Amino acid sequence: MNFLHADINKKSNLLTALQVLLPFTFIYKMWFLAELQYNAYNFDISALFSRIFCYLISGAVGYVLAILAVSFSFNLFYKSKFTPCDENFNCRINKQTYMTTCYFVFCIINVLCGTLNFIAYAEPISIAFMVVLMPTIMSIFSVCGIIGLLYLECQKGEFKQLLTSMALPSILFVLLLR
């Protein structure tokens, strides 16, 4: 997964592509909740416009929460005294690599959640599972994926440091990315 590494001095093309792709994956992930809102509120505007409005609002809220989660979590991660550092006390994981890793995992998880929503929409599965439990489970998987991919940037013996420094950012991810 070396392709997720980004240099500090130049803007990564992968990061730019993931920043463009991320809102669309959130709309794909949130379509089930948007359909529930559309059916619950039964807007009087035209059906197509109301659905598009619900999708865009749900996707925008999810995208903003993801951006806030990544920026706040990096600040918590960077300021932690347990952050893996090199011999010059520079953090091994720069902000662009952190953002690229987070956005990459979020895109994968959002596509997976959206696909599970499509499958569950056709099958008689509990709405409580779809709305409450599945997003929480998937956000826990995404936190584990982020930690695993960030470990590739560290040295061999720095897993405990990375895990300790990612404790508060992980809680923030689980709370905001649900």
Tab-separated table of N, CA and C in Angstrom:
chain	number	residue	atom	x	y	z
A	1	MET	N	0.819	-1.185	0.000
A	1	MET	CA	0.000	0.000	0.000
A	1	MET	C	0.863	1.249	0.000
A	2	ASN	N	1.994	1.193	-0.631
A	2	ASN	CA	2.890	2.338	-0.686
A	2	ASN	C	2.303	3.471	-1.522
A	3	PHE	N	1.300	3.199	-2.340
A	3	PHE	CA	0.712	4.239	-3.168
A	3	PHE	C	-0.049	5.270	-2.336
A	4	LEU	N	-0.362	4.970	-1.075
A	4	LEU	CA	-1.046	5.923	-0.201
A	4	LEU	C	-0.098	6.939	0.412
A	5	HIS	N	1.197	6.699	0.317
A	5	HIS	CA	2.167	7.636	0.872
A	5	HIS	C	2.190	8.907	0.027
A	6	ALA	N	2.113	10.058	0.690
A	6	ALA	CA	2.135	11.352	0.003
A	6	ALA	C	3.251	12.203	0.574
A	7	ASP	N	3.945	12.901	-0.296
A	7	ASP	CA	5.008	13.793	0.142
A	7	ASP	C	4.423	15.080	0.704
A	8	ILE	N	5.173	15.685	1.614
A	8	ILE	CA	4.726	16.925	2.235
A	8	ILE	C	4.770	18.076	1.234
A	9	ASN	N	5.752	18.090	0.377
A	9	ASN	CA	6.007	19.246	-0.479
A	9	ASN	C	5.104	19.343	-1.699
A	10	LYS	N	4.538	18.251	-2.169
A	10	LYS	CA	3.715	18.336	-3.374
A	10	LYS	C	2.352	17.691	-3.144
A	11	LYS	N	1.367	18.179	-3.863
A	11	LYS	CA	-0.003	17.690	-3.750
A	11	LYS	C	-0.130	16.355	-4.484
A	12	SER	N	-0.707	15.400	-3.837
A	12	SER	CA	-0.857	14.070	-4.399
A	12	SER	C	-2.068	14.017	-5.330
A	13	ASN	N	-1.884	13.398	-6.493
A	13	ASN	CA	-3.005	13.215	-7.426
A	13	ASN	C	-4.037	12.255	-6.856
A	14	LEU	N	-3.577	11.254	-6.112
A	14	LEU	CA	-4.494	10.302	-5.487
A	14	LEU	C	-5.362	11.000	-4.446
A	15	LEU	N	-4.757	11.893	-3.656
A	15	LEU	CA	-5.530	12.632	-2.653
A	15	LEU	C	-6.584	13.502	-3.325
A	16	THR	N	-6.238	14.143	-4.418
A	16	THR	CA	-7.204	14.967	-5.145
A	16	THR	C	-8.345	14.111	-5.696
A	17	ALA	N	-8.009	12.972	-6.252
A	17	ALA	CA	-9.036	12.072	-6.787
A	17	ALA	C	-9.944	11.547	-5.676
A	18	LEU	N	-9.359	11.216	-4.541
A	18	LEU	CA	-10.172	10.722	-3.421
A	18	LEU	C	-11.060	11.825	-2.843
A	19	GLN	N	-10.575	13.069	-2.832
A	19	GLN	CA	-11.394	14.178	-2.353
A	19	GLN	C	-12.590	14.422	-3.270
A	20	VAL	N	-12.431	14.177	-4.557
A	20	VAL	CA	-13.540	14.324	-5.499
A	20	VAL	C	-14.490	13.136	-5.399
A	21	LEU	N	-13.965	11.948	-5.209
A	21	LEU	CA	-14.762	10.724	-5.162
A	21	LEU	C	-15.531	10.570	-3.848
A	22	LEU	N	-14.998	11.096	-2.780
A	22	LEU	CA	-15.578	10.889	-1.447
A	22	LEU	C	-17.030	11.358	-1.324
A	23	PRO	N	-17.418	12.548	-1.810
A	23	PRO	CA	-18.828	12.935	-1.669
A	23	PRO	C	-19.788	11.998	-2.399
A	24	PHE	N	-19.374	11.482	-3.546
A	24	PHE	CA	-20.235	10.568	-4.284
A	24	PHE	C	-20.416	9.240	-3.545
A	25	THR	N	-19.351	8.789	-2.886
A	25	THR	CA	-19.495	7.555	-2.111
A	25	THR	C	-20.372	7.774	-0.887
A	26	PHE	N	-20.348	8.970	-0.327
A	26	PHE	CA	-21.242	9.244	0.798
A	26	PHE	C	-22.696	9.289	0.350
A	27	ILE	N	-22.948	9.835	-0.830
A	27	ILE	CA	-24.318	9.828	-1.349
A	27	ILE	C	-24.767	8.385	-1.582
A	28	TYR	N	-23.878	7.566	-2.107
A	28	TYR	CA	-24.195	6.153	-2.324
A	28	TYR	C	-24.460	5.440	-1.003
A	29	LYS	N	-23.683	5.771	0.021
A	29	LYS	CA	-23.863	5.147	1.329
A	29	LYS	C	-25.172	5.593	1.982
A	30	MET	N	-25.516	6.864	1.832
A	30	MET	CA	-26.640	7.436	2.565
A	30	MET	C	-27.968	7.333	1.819
A	31	TRP	N	-28.009	6.665	0.684
A	31	TRP	CA	-29.242	6.654	-0.089
A	31	TRP	C	-30.377	5.983	0.667
A	32	PHE	N	-30.093	4.965	1.478
A	32	PHE	CA	-31.143	4.274	2.220
A	32	PHE	C	-31.778	5.206	3.243
A	33	LEU	N	-30.936	5.958	3.972
A	33	LEU	CA	-31.479	6.928	4.924
A	33	LEU	C	-32.223	8.044	4.213
A	34	ALA	N	-31.740	8.443	3.055
A	34	ALA	CA	-32.422	9.479	2.284
A	34	ALA	C	-33.794	8.989	1.823
A	35	GLU	N	-33.878	7.734	1.423
A	35	GLU	CA	-35.176	7.173	1.038
A	35	GLU	C	-36.127	7.113	2.230
A	36	LEU	N	-35.600	6.766	3.398
A	36	LEU	CA	-36.440	6.752	4.598
A	36	LEU	C	-36.959	8.155	4.913
A	37	GLN	N	-36.086	9.155	4.795
A	37	GLN	CA	-36.511	10.536	5.050
A	37	GLN	C	-37.528	10.991	4.017
A	38	TYR	N	-37.291	10.654	2.775
A	38	TYR	CA	-38.221	11.049	1.718
A	38	TYR	C	-39.596	10.446	1.962
A	39	ASN	N	-39.633	9.173	2.325
A	39	ASN	CA	-40.912	8.505	2.570
A	39	ASN	C	-41.568	8.985	3.856
A	40	ALA	N	-40.777	9.350	4.862
A	40	ALA	CA	-41.343	9.799	6.132
A	40	ALA	C	-41.933	11.200	6.030
A	41	TYR	N	-41.230	12.097	5.347
A	41	TYR	CA	-41.699	13.485	5.272
A	41	TYR	C	-42.646	13.733	4.118
A	42	ASN	N	-42.604	12.886	3.099
A	42	ASN	CA	-43.511	12.972	1.960
A	42	ASN	C	-43.605	14.404	1.414
A	43	PHE	N	-42.474	14.887	0.932
A	43	PHE	CA	-42.389	16.260	0.431
A	43	PHE	C	-43.409	16.500	-0.688
A	44	ASP	N	-43.886	17.741	-0.768
A	44	ASP	CA	-44.884	18.094	-1.776
A	44	ASP	C	-44.277	18.481	-3.122
A	45	ILE	N	-42.978	18.687	-3.153
A	45	ILE	CA	-42.336	19.055	-4.403
A	45	ILE	C	-42.364	17.818	-5.314
A	46	SER	N	-41.905	17.975	-6.517
A	46	SER	CA	-41.932	16.818	-7.430
A	46	SER	C	-41.102	15.673	-6.852
A	47	ALA	N	-41.470	14.479	-7.203
A	47	ALA	CA	-40.845	13.287	-6.616
A	47	ALA	C	-39.349	13.222	-6.913
A	48	LEU	N	-38.953	13.491	-8.132
A	48	LEU	CA	-37.541	13.412	-8.487
A	48	LEU	C	-36.727	14.479	-7.756
A	49	PHE	N	-37.224	15.703	-7.743
A	49	PHE	CA	-36.503	16.783	-7.069
A	49	PHE	C	-36.404	16.527	-5.564
A	50	SER	N	-37.455	16.007	-4.968
A	50	SER	CA	-37.435	15.718	-3.526
A	50	SER	C	-36.424	14.637	-3.195
A	51	ARG	N	-36.374	13.613	-4.024
A	51	ARG	CA	-35.390	12.547	-3.788
A	51	ARG	C	-33.974	13.069	-3.947
A	52	ILE	N	-33.724	13.832	-4.994
A	52	ILE	CA	-32.388	14.396	-5.207
A	52	ILE	C	-32.012	15.306	-4.051
A	53	PHE	N	-32.969	16.100	-3.579
A	53	PHE	CA	-32.729	16.991	-2.442
A	53	PHE	C	-32.350	16.194	-1.194
A	54	CYS	N	-33.079	15.130	-0.907
A	54	CYS	CA	-32.768	14.290	0.262
A	54	CYS	C	-31.396	13.634	0.117
A	55	TYR	N	-31.079	13.132	-1.079
A	55	TYR	CA	-29.770	12.508	-1.296
A	55	TYR	C	-28.649	13.505	-1.104
A	56	LEU	N	-28.802	14.694	-1.676
A	56	LEU	CA	-27.740	15.694	-1.572
A	56	LEU	C	-27.539	16.172	-0.138
A	57	ILE	N	-28.611	16.378	0.584
A	57	ILE	CA	-28.482	16.809	1.981
A	57	ILE	C	-27.826	15.719	2.815
A	58	SER	N	-28.253	14.484	2.661
A	58	SER	CA	-27.660	13.382	3.430
A	58	SER	C	-26.188	13.190	3.077
A	59	GLY	N	-25.879	13.221	1.795
A	59	GLY	CA	-24.482	13.080	1.367
A	59	GLY	C	-23.619	14.233	1.831
A	60	ALA	N	-24.158	15.461	1.782
A	60	ALA	CA	-23.388	16.636	2.213
A	60	ALA	C	-23.105	16.594	3.708
A	61	VAL	N	-24.084	16.192	4.486
A	61	VAL	CA	-23.869	16.095	5.938
A	61	VAL	C	-22.827	15.030	6.252
A	62	GLY	N	-22.917	13.882	5.599
A	62	GLY	CA	-21.921	12.832	5.807
A	62	GLY	C	-20.532	13.259	5.384
A	63	TYR	N	-20.436	13.971	4.264
A	63	TYR	CA	-19.146	14.443	3.765
A	63	TYR	C	-18.530	15.472	4.712
A	64	VAL	N	-19.323	16.407	5.183
A	64	VAL	CA	-18.813	17.427	6.123
A	64	VAL	C	-18.352	16.771	7.417
A	65	LEU	N	-19.111	15.806	7.908
A	65	LEU	CA	-18.690	15.104	9.125
A	65	LEU	C	-17.392	14.327	8.901
A	66	ALA	N	-17.209	13.768	7.719
A	66	ALA	CA	-15.961	13.054	7.416
A	66	ALA	C	-14.782	14.018	7.361
A	67	ILE	N	-14.964	15.174	6.741
A	67	ILE	CA	-13.890	16.172	6.674
A	67	ILE	C	-13.531	16.645	8.080
A	68	LEU	N	-14.537	16.925	8.892
A	68	LEU	CA	-14.275	17.339	10.277
A	68	LEU	C	-13.586	16.235	11.061
A	69	ALA	N	-14.016	15.002	10.873
A	69	ALA	CA	-13.403	13.886	11.593
A	69	ALA	C	-11.934	13.723	11.220
A	70	VAL	N	-11.613	13.854	9.939
A	70	VAL	CA	-10.223	13.692	9.516
A	70	VAL	C	-9.353	14.829	10.031
A	71	SER	N	-9.835	16.052	9.926
A	71	SER	CA	-9.000	17.182	10.363
A	71	SER	C	-8.824	17.190	11.879
A	72	PHE	N	-9.894	16.983	12.629
A	72	PHE	CA	-9.761	16.964	14.088
A	72	PHE	C	-8.953	15.765	14.568
A	73	SER	N	-9.155	14.624	13.923
A	73	SER	CA	-8.418	13.435	14.354
A	73	SER	C	-6.931	13.565	14.057
A	74	PHE	N	-6.575	14.217	12.944
A	74	PHE	CA	-5.153	14.411	12.683
A	74	PHE	C	-4.546	15.363	13.719
A	75	ASN	N	-5.276	16.391	14.094
A	75	ASN	CA	-4.762	17.300	15.125
A	75	ASN	C	-4.548	16.572	16.446
A	76	LEU	N	-5.487	15.705	16.814
A	76	LEU	CA	-5.317	14.914	18.039
A	76	LEU	C	-4.156	13.937	17.911
A	77	PHE	N	-4.044	13.315	16.753
A	77	PHE	CA	-2.976	12.357	16.501
A	77	PHE	C	-1.610	13.040	16.524
A	78	TYR	N	-1.506	14.179	15.875
A	78	TYR	CA	-0.230	14.876	15.761
A	78	TYR	C	0.239	15.442	17.098
A	79	LYS	N	-0.704	15.858	17.938
A	79	LYS	CA	-0.353	16.455	19.230
A	79	LYS	C	-0.131	15.425	20.330
A	80	SER	N	-0.427	14.179	20.047
A	80	SER	CA	-0.234	13.136	21.048
A	80	SER	C	1.258	12.925	21.303
A	81	LYS	N	1.578	12.694	22.567
A	81	LYS	CA	2.990	12.466	22.882
A	81	LYS	C	3.438	11.058	22.507
A	82	PHE	N	2.506	10.205	22.111
A	82	PHE	CA	2.833	8.833	21.714
A	82	PHE	C	2.933	8.662	20.205
A	83	THR	N	2.799	9.741	19.454
A	83	THR	CA	2.860	9.647	18.000
A	83	THR	C	4.216	9.113	17.555
A	84	PRO	N	4.246	8.137	16.653
A	84	PRO	CA	5.533	7.595	16.180
A	84	PRO	C	6.372	8.676	15.490
A	85	CYS	N	7.580	8.874	15.996
A	85	CYS	CA	8.474	9.912	15.469
A	85	CYS	C	9.794	9.276	15.036
A	86	ASP	N	10.500	9.977	14.163
A	86	ASP	CA	11.831	9.522	13.777
A	86	ASP	C	12.868	10.081	14.749
A	87	GLU	N	14.140	9.929	14.420
A	87	GLU	CA	15.211	10.359	15.327
A	87	GLU	C	15.275	11.873	15.489
A	88	ASN	N	14.688	12.647	14.564
A	88	ASN	CA	14.655	14.104	14.669
A	88	ASN	C	13.359	14.606	15.307
A	89	PHE	N	12.574	13.713	15.870
A	89	PHE	CA	11.293	14.007	16.510
A	89	PHE	C	10.285	14.612	15.535
A	90	ASN	N	10.345	14.183	14.292
A	90	ASN	CA	9.331	14.530	13.293
A	90	ASN	C	8.367	13.369	13.180
A	91	CYS	N	7.095	13.690	13.082
A	91	CYS	CA	6.075	12.645	12.968
A	91	CYS	C	6.287	11.863	11.674
A	92	ARG	N	6.254	10.537	11.770
A	92	ARG	CA	6.473	9.693	10.589
A	92	ARG	C	5.317	9.806	9.590
A	93	ILE	N	4.150	10.151	10.064
A	93	ILE	CA	2.962	10.198	9.218
A	93	ILE	C	2.579	11.659	9.014
A	94	ASN	N	2.742	12.155	7.788
A	94	ASN	CA	2.380	13.552	7.527
A	94	ASN	C	0.883	13.674	7.267
A	95	LYS	N	0.410	14.905	7.190
A	95	LYS	CA	-1.026	15.149	7.070
A	95	LYS	C	-1.590	14.612	5.757
A	96	GLN	N	-0.848	14.762	4.662
A	96	GLN	CA	-1.367	14.288	3.383
A	96	GLN	C	-1.479	12.766	3.337
A	97	THR	N	-0.512	12.070	3.915
A	97	THR	CA	-0.588	10.609	3.973
A	97	THR	C	-1.747	10.174	4.862
A	98	TYR	N	-1.929	10.865	5.967
A	98	TYR	CA	-3.034	10.563	6.878
A	98	TYR	C	-4.375	10.778	6.166
A	99	MET	N	-4.513	11.904	5.481
A	99	MET	CA	-5.760	12.198	4.773
A	99	MET	C	-5.999	11.207	3.637
A	100	THR	N	-4.962	10.878	2.895
A	100	THR	CA	-5.101	9.925	1.796
A	100	THR	C	-5.541	8.558	2.309
A	101	THR	N	-4.946	8.126	3.398
A	101	THR	CA	-5.309	6.836	3.988
A	101	THR	C	-6.754	6.842	4.472
A	102	CYS	N	-7.138	7.901	5.179
A	102	CYS	CA	-8.513	7.990	5.688
A	102	CYS	C	-9.524	8.031	4.551
A	103	TYR	N	-9.278	8.859	3.543
A	103	TYR	CA	-10.219	8.969	2.433
A	103	TYR	C	-10.312	7.668	1.641
A	104	PHE	N	-9.200	6.979	1.487
A	104	PHE	CA	-9.190	5.702	0.782
A	104	PHE	C	-10.060	4.683	1.516
A	105	VAL	N	-9.884	4.593	2.825
A	105	VAL	CA	-10.684	3.647	3.615
A	105	VAL	C	-12.149	4.063	3.629
A	106	PHE	N	-12.422	5.369	3.738
A	106	PHE	CA	-13.809	5.832	3.740
A	106	PHE	C	-14.513	5.517	2.427
A	107	CYS	N	-13.821	5.676	1.325
A	107	CYS	CA	-14.432	5.362	0.026
A	107	CYS	C	-14.793	3.880	-0.061
A	108	ILE	N	-13.890	3.031	0.380
A	108	ILE	CA	-14.159	1.591	0.346
A	108	ILE	C	-15.326	1.235	1.268
A	109	ILE	N	-15.310	1.774	2.477
A	109	ILE	CA	-16.384	1.474	3.440
A	109	ILE	C	-17.724	2.022	2.954
A	110	ASN	N	-17.725	3.219	2.358
A	110	ASN	CA	-18.981	3.791	1.864
A	110	ASN	C	-19.570	2.961	0.730
A	111	VAL	N	-18.731	2.495	-0.171
A	111	VAL	CA	-19.221	1.645	-1.259
A	111	VAL	C	-19.745	0.328	-0.695
A	112	LEU	N	-19.047	-0.216	0.276
A	112	LEU	CA	-19.500	-1.460	0.903
A	112	LEU	C	-20.824	-1.259	1.638
A	113	CYS	N	-20.950	-0.165	2.380
A	113	CYS	CA	-22.210	0.130	3.085
A	113	CYS	C	-23.356	0.345	2.103
A	114	GLY	N	-23.103	1.090	1.041
A	114	GLY	CA	-24.142	1.314	0.042
A	114	GLY	C	-24.591	0.032	-0.609
A	115	THR	N	-23.651	-0.854	-0.894
A	115	THR	CA	-23.992	-2.143	-1.493
A	115	THR	C	-24.784	-3.005	-0.517
A	116	LEU	N	-24.391	-3.003	0.750
A	116	LEU	CA	-25.164	-3.735	1.759
A	116	LEU	C	-26.562	-3.146	1.914
A	117	ASN	N	-26.685	-1.828	1.768
A	117	ASN	CA	-28.009	-1.206	1.803
A	117	ASN	C	-28.875	-1.689	0.642
A	118	PHE	N	-28.294	-1.794	-0.546
A	118	PHE	CA	-29.045	-2.305	-1.689
A	118	PHE	C	-29.504	-3.736	-1.455
A	119	ILE	N	-28.616	-4.554	-0.930
A	119	ILE	CA	-28.976	-5.944	-0.659
A	119	ILE	C	-30.055	-6.015	0.411
A	120	ALA	N	-29.894	-5.233	1.463
A	120	ALA	CA	-30.858	-5.268	2.564
A	120	ALA	C	-32.185	-4.628	2.182
A	121	TYR	N	-32.166	-3.719	1.225
A	121	TYR	CA	-33.410	-3.095	0.779
A	121	TYR	C	-34.316	-4.117	0.106
A	122	ALA	N	-33.698	-5.077	-0.573
A	122	ALA	CA	-34.471	-6.112	-1.261
A	122	ALA	C	-34.860	-7.245	-0.322
A	123	GLU	N	-34.111	-7.427	0.749
A	123	GLU	CA	-34.387	-8.491	1.712
A	123	GLU	C	-35.095	-7.912	2.932
A	124	PRO	N	-35.897	-8.702	3.589
A	124	PRO	CA	-36.584	-8.202	4.792
A	124	PRO	C	-35.652	-8.197	6.014
A	125	ILE	N	-34.830	-7.147	6.113
A	125	ILE	CA	-33.909	-7.006	7.236
A	125	ILE	C	-34.388	-5.843	8.094
A	126	SER	N	-34.115	-5.918	9.353
A	126	SER	CA	-34.572	-4.914	10.307
A	126	SER	C	-34.036	-3.527	9.965
A	127	ILE	N	-34.901	-2.538	10.048
A	127	ILE	CA	-34.502	-1.146	9.804
A	127	ILE	C	-33.526	-0.696	10.886
A	128	ALA	N	-33.710	-1.160	12.118
A	128	ALA	CA	-32.795	-0.775	13.195
A	128	ALA	C	-31.383	-1.265	12.903
A	129	PHE	N	-31.259	-2.448	12.334
A	129	PHE	CA	-29.932	-2.946	11.960
A	129	PHE	C	-29.317	-2.065	10.883
A	130	MET	N	-30.112	-1.688	9.899
A	130	MET	CA	-29.601	-0.895	8.779
A	130	MET	C	-29.231	0.526	9.195
A	131	VAL	N	-29.983	1.105	10.111
A	131	VAL	CA	-29.778	2.510	10.466
A	131	VAL	C	-28.797	2.676	11.618
A	132	VAL	N	-28.821	1.766	12.580
A	132	VAL	CA	-28.014	1.947	13.791
A	132	VAL	C	-26.793	1.034	13.824
A	133	LEU	N	-27.010	-0.247	13.684
A	133	LEU	CA	-25.950	-1.210	13.939
A	133	LEU	C	-24.940	-1.320	12.801
A	134	MET	N	-25.394	-1.435	11.563
A	134	MET	CA	-24.465	-1.620	10.452
A	134	MET	C	-23.498	-0.442	10.273
A	135	PRO	N	-23.945	0.828	10.322
A	135	PRO	CA	-22.970	1.918	10.193
A	135	PRO	C	-21.939	1.941	11.313
A	136	THR	N	-22.337	1.553	12.510
A	136	THR	CA	-21.390	1.515	13.624
A	136	THR	C	-20.360	0.412	13.416
A	137	ILE	N	-20.800	-0.748	12.989
A	137	ILE	CA	-19.874	-1.854	12.710
A	137	ILE	C	-18.914	-1.467	11.592
A	138	MET	N	-19.425	-0.843	10.551
A	138	MET	CA	-18.573	-0.454	9.432
A	138	MET	C	-17.599	0.653	9.823
A	139	SER	N	-17.998	1.562	10.708
A	139	SER	CA	-17.052	2.598	11.143
A	139	SER	C	-15.961	1.993	12.017
A	140	ILE	N	-16.269	0.961	12.785
A	140	ILE	CA	-15.239	0.262	13.555
A	140	ILE	C	-14.269	-0.443	12.606
A	141	PHE	N	-14.795	-1.079	11.550
A	141	PHE	CA	-13.921	-1.691	10.547
A	141	PHE	C	-13.045	-0.650	9.854
A	142	SER	N	-13.617	0.528	9.586
A	142	SER	CA	-12.822	1.568	8.924
A	142	SER	C	-11.709	2.067	9.830
A	143	VAL	N	-11.961	2.184	11.129
A	143	VAL	CA	-10.912	2.595	12.074
A	143	VAL	C	-9.793	1.557	12.100
A	144	CYS	N	-10.167	0.284	12.109
A	144	CYS	CA	-9.147	-0.776	12.083
A	144	CYS	C	-8.345	-0.729	10.787
A	145	GLY	N	-9.004	-0.461	9.671
A	145	GLY	CA	-8.304	-0.342	8.398
A	145	GLY	C	-7.364	0.844	8.357
A	146	ILE	N	-7.794	1.970	8.905
A	146	ILE	CA	-6.944	3.162	8.942
A	146	ILE	C	-5.710	2.903	9.788
A	147	ILE	N	-5.892	2.308	10.951
A	147	ILE	CA	-4.747	2.014	11.821
A	147	ILE	C	-3.796	1.032	11.138
A	148	GLY	N	-4.344	0.022	10.486
A	148	GLY	CA	-3.504	-0.949	9.788
A	148	GLY	C	-2.706	-0.323	8.653
A	149	LEU	N	-3.338	0.573	7.879
A	149	LEU	CA	-2.628	1.210	6.774
A	149	LEU	C	-1.629	2.257	7.274
A	150	LEU	N	-1.935	2.915	8.375
A	150	LEU	CA	-0.975	3.874	8.930
A	150	LEU	C	0.238	3.167	9.520
A	151	TYR	N	0.059	1.942	9.962
A	151	TYR	CA	1.180	1.194	10.514
A	151	TYR	C	2.238	0.911	9.452
A	152	LEU	N	1.832	0.889	8.193
A	152	LEU	CA	2.792	0.666	7.119
A	152	LEU	C	3.783	1.824	6.991
A	153	GLU	N	3.430	2.992	7.518
A	153	GLU	CA	4.324	4.149	7.497
A	153	GLU	C	5.303	4.138	8.671
A	154	CYS	N	5.089	3.285	9.644
A	154	CYS	CA	5.890	3.270	10.875
A	154	CYS	C	6.979	2.197	10.805
A	155	GLN	N	7.832	2.220	11.799
A	155	GLN	CA	8.864	1.188	11.954
A	155	GLN	C	8.231	-0.044	12.595
A	156	LYS	N	8.981	-1.121	12.664
A	156	LYS	CA	8.440	-2.390	13.158
A	156	LYS	C	7.933	-2.328	14.595
A	157	GLY	N	8.651	-1.691	15.510
A	157	GLY	CA	8.268	-1.737	16.915
A	157	GLY	C	7.359	-0.617	17.372
A	158	GLU	N	6.742	0.116	16.443
A	158	GLU	CA	5.975	1.292	16.825
A	158	GLU	C	4.458	1.078	16.801
A	159	PHE	N	3.999	-0.160	16.814
A	159	PHE	CA	2.565	-0.406	16.767
A	159	PHE	C	1.869	0.065	18.031
A	160	LYS	N	2.473	-0.152	19.196
A	160	LYS	CA	1.854	0.292	20.443
A	160	LYS	C	1.747	1.809	20.489
A	161	GLN	N	2.784	2.493	19.999
A	161	GLN	CA	2.732	3.951	19.968
A	161	GLN	C	1.620	4.427	19.032
A	162	LEU	N	1.525	3.815	17.858
A	162	LEU	CA	0.485	4.197	16.911
A	162	LEU	C	-0.895	3.923	17.477
A	163	LEU	N	-1.066	2.778	18.087
A	163	LEU	CA	-2.362	2.423	18.657
A	163	LEU	C	-2.748	3.364	19.791
A	164	THR	N	-1.783	3.741	20.627
A	164	THR	CA	-2.058	4.667	21.724
A	164	THR	C	-2.386	6.063	21.203
A	165	SER	N	-1.648	6.518	20.209
A	165	SER	CA	-1.904	7.854	19.674
A	165	SER	C	-3.185	7.911	18.849
A	166	MET	N	-3.673	6.779	18.370
A	166	MET	CA	-4.922	6.747	17.600
A	166	MET	C	-6.144	6.456	18.457
A	167	ALA	N	-5.995	6.415	19.783
A	167	ALA	CA	-7.136	6.101	20.651
A	167	ALA	C	-8.228	7.170	20.545
A	168	LEU	N	-7.895	8.432	20.787
A	168	LEU	CA	-8.898	9.498	20.695
A	168	LEU	C	-9.377	9.733	19.263
A	169	PRO	N	-8.492	9.750	18.254
A	169	PRO	CA	-9.004	9.869	16.888
A	169	PRO	C	-9.950	8.733	16.493
A	170	SER	N	-9.723	7.542	17.011
A	170	SER	CA	-10.605	6.419	16.691
A	170	SER	C	-11.998	6.632	17.269
A	171	ILE	N	-12.057	7.141	18.481
A	171	ILE	CA	-13.362	7.438	19.087
A	171	ILE	C	-14.075	8.513	18.275
A	172	LEU	N	-13.325	9.514	17.848
A	172	LEU	CA	-13.900	10.581	17.024
A	172	LEU	C	-14.424	10.029	15.702
A	173	PHE	N	-13.683	9.121	15.079
A	173	PHE	CA	-14.147	8.502	13.833
A	173	PHE	C	-15.443	7.722	14.049
A	174	VAL	N	-15.483	6.938	15.106
A	174	VAL	CA	-16.688	6.109	15.352
A	174	VAL	C	-17.896	7.004	15.607
A	175	LEU	N	-17.699	8.107	16.325
A	175	LEU	CA	-18.822	8.995	16.615
A	175	LEU	C	-19.297	9.785	15.389
A	176	LEU	N	-18.370	10.310	14.603
A	176	LEU	CA	-18.758	11.188	13.505
A	176	LEU	C	-19.058	10.468	12.204
A	177	LEU	N	-18.540	9.279	12.005
A	177	LEU	CA	-18.721	8.604	10.728
A	177	LEU	C	-19.884	7.626	10.699
A	178	ARG	N	-20.598	7.536	11.726
A	178	ARG	CA	-21.728	6.649	11.793
A	178	ARG	C	-22.704	7.000	10.736
